[in-house]
PDB file of C-alpha atoms in Angstrom:
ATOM      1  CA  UNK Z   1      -5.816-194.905  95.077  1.00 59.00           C
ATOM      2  CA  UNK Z   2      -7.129-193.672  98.424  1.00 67.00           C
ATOM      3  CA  UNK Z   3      -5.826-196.397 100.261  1.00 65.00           C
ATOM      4  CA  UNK Z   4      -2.530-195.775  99.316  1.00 67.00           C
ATOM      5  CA  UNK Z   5      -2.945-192.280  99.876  1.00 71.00           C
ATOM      6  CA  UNK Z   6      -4.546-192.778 103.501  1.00 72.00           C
ATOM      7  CA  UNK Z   7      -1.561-195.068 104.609  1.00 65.00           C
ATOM      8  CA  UNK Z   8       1.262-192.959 103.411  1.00 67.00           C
ATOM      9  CA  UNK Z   9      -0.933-190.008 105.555  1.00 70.00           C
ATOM     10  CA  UNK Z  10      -0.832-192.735 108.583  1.00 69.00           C
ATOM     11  CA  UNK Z  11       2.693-193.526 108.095  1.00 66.00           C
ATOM     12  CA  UNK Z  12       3.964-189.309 107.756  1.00 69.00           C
ATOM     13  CA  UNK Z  13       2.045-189.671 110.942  1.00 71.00           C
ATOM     14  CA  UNK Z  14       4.192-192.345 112.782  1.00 67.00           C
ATOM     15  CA  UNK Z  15       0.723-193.815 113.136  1.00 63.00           C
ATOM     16  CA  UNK Z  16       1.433-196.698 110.828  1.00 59.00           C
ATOM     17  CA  UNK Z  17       4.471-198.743 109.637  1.00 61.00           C
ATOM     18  CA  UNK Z  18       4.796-198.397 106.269  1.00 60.00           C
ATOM     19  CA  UNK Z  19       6.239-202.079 104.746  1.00 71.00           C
ATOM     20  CA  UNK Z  20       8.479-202.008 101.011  1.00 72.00           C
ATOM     21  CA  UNK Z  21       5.185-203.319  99.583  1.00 70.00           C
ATOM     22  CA  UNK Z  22       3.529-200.133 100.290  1.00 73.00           C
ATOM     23  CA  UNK Z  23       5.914-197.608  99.509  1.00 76.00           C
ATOM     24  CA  UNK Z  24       6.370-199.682  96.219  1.00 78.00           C
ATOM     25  CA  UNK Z  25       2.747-198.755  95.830  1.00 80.00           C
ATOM     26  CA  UNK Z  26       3.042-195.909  96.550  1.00 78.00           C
ATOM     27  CA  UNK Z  27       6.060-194.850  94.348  1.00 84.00           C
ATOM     28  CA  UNK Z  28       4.332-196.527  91.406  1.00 87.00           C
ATOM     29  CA  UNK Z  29       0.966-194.718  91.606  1.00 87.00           C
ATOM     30  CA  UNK Z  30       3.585-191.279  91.776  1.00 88.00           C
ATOM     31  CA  UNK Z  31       4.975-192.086  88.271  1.00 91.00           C
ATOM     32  CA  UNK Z  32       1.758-193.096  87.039  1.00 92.00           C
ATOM     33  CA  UNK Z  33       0.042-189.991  87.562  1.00 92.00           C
ATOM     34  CA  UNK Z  34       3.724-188.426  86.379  1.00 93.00           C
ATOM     35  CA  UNK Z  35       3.243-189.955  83.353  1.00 95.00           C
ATOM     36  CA  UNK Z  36      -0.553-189.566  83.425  1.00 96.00           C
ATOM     37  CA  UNK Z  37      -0.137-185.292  83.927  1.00 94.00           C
ATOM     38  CA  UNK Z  38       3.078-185.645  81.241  1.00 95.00           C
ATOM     39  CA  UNK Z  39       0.210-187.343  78.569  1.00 95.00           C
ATOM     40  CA  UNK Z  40      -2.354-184.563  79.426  1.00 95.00           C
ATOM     41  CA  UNK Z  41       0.037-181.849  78.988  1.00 95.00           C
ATOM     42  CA  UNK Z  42       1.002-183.208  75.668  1.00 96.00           C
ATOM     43  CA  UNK Z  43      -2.443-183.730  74.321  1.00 95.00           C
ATOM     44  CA  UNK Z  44      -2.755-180.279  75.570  1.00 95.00           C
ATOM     45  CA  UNK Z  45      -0.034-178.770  73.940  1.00 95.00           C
ATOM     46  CA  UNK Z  46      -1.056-180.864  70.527  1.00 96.00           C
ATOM     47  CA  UNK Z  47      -4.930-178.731  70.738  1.00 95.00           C
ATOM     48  CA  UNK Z  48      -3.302-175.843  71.346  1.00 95.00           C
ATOM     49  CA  UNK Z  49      -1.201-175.852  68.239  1.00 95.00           C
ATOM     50  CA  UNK Z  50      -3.871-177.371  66.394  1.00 95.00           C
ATOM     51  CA  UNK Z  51      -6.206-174.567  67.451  1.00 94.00           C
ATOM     52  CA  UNK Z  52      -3.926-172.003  66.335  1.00 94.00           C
ATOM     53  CA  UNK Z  53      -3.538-174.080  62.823  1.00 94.00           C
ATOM     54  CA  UNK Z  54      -7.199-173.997  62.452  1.00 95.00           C
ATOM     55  CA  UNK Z  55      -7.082-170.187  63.363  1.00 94.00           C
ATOM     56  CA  UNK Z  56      -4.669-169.354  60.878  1.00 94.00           C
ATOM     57  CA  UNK Z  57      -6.216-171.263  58.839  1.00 94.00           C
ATOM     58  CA  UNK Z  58      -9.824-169.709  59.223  1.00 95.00           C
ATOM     59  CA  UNK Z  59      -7.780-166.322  58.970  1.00 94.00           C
ATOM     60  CA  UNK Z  60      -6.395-167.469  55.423  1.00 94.00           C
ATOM     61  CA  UNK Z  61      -9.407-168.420  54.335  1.00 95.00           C
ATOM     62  CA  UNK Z  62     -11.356-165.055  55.393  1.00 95.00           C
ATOM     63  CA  UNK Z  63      -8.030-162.717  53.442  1.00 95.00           C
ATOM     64  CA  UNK Z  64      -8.813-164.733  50.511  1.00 95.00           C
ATOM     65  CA  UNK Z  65     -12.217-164.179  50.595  1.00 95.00           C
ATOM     66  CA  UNK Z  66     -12.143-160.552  51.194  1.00 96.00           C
ATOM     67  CA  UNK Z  67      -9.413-160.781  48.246  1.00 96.00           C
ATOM     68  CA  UNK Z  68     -12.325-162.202  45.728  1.00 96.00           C
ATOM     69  CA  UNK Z  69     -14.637-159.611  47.142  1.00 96.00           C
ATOM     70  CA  UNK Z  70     -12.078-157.063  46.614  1.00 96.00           C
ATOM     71  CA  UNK Z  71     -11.492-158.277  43.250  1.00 96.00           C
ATOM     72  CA  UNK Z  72     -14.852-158.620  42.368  1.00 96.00           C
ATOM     73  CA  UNK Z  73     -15.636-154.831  43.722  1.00 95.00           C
ATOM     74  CA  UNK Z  74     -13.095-153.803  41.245  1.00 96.00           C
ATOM     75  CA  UNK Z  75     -14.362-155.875  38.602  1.00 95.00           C
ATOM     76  CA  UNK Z  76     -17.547-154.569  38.546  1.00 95.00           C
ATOM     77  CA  UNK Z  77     -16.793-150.579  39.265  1.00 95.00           C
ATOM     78  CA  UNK Z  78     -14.623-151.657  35.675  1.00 95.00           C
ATOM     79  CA  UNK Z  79     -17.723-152.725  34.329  1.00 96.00           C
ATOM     80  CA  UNK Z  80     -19.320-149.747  35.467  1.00 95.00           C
ATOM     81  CA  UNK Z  81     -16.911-147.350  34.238  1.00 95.00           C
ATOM     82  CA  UNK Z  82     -16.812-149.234  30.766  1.00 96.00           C
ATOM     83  CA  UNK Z  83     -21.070-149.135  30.452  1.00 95.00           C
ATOM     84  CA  UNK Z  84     -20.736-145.097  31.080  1.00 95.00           C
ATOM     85  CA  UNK Z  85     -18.115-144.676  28.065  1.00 95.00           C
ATOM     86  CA  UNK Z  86     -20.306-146.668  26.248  1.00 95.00           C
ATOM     87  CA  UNK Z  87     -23.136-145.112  26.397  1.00 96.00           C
ATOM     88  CA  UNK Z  88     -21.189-141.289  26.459  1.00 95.00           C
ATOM     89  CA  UNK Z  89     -19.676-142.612  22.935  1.00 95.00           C
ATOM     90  CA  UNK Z  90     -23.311-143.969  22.013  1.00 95.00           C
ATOM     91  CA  UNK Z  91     -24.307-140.726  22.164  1.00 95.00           C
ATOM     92  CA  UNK Z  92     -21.642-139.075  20.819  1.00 96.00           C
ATOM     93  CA  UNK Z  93     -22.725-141.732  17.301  1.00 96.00           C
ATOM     94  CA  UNK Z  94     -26.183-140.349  17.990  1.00 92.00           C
ATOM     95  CA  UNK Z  95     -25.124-136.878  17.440  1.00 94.00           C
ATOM     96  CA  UNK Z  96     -23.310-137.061  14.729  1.00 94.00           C
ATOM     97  CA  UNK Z  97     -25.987-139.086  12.898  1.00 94.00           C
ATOM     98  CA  UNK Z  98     -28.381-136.741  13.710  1.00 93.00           C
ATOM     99  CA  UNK Z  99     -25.865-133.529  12.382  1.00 92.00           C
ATOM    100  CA  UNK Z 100     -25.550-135.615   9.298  1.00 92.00           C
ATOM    101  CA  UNK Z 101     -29.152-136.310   8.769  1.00 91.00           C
ATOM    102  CA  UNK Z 102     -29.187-132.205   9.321  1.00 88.00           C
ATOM    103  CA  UNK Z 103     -26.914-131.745   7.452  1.00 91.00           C
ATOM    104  CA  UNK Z 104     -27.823-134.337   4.521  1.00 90.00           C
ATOM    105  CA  UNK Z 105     -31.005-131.851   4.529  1.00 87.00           C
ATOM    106  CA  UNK Z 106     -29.313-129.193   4.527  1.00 87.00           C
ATOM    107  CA  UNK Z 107     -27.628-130.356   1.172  1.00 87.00           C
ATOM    108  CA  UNK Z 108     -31.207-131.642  -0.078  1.00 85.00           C
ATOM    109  CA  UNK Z 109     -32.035-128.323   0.555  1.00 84.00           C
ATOM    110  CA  UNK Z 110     -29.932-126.394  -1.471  1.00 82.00           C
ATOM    111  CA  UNK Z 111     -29.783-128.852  -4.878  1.00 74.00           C
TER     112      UNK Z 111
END
């Protein structure tokens, strides 16, 4: 407290004489606030790691999801790829149907 604070002051001083009582006090309120600073740098410490375990965390979860996109990307261009062949073989089929029917007249043709 202040009071204790203002009387050790007075006593450094030689302005006051400091009883057992006081000093006591005085040495109490020390290794309270010790223990006081020794808590906050603990619960310190403890959101500090835990910030850096939500970080990582937050960092995990964005990899993955540019993994799915990544995946996804791919997936599709796969898709993409396998609609072109498609159609290059569909008309490939259309071709030939259409040299048979050419040629099926061609036959008709010549009976």
């Amino acid at each position: 407290s202040w009071l204790g604070a203002a009387l050790l002051l007075r006593w450094a001083a030689g302005e006051a004489d400091v009883s057992e009582a006081a000093v006591a006090y005085v040495q109490r309120r020390v290794a309270s606030l010790r223990r006081q600073g020794a808590s906050l740098r603990w619960e310190l410490e403890q959101a500090v790691a835990h910030g850096r375990e939500e970080h990582a965390l937050a960092l995990g979860f964005e990899r993955a999801a540019e993994a799915k996109e990544a995946t996804a990307r791919a997936a599709l261009e796969h898709e993409a790829a396998q609609a072109a062949e498609l159609r290059a073989a569909r008309a490939q089929v259309d071709a030939l149907q259409e040299s048979l029917h050419d040629s099926q007249e061609e036959v008709e043709e010549l009976r």
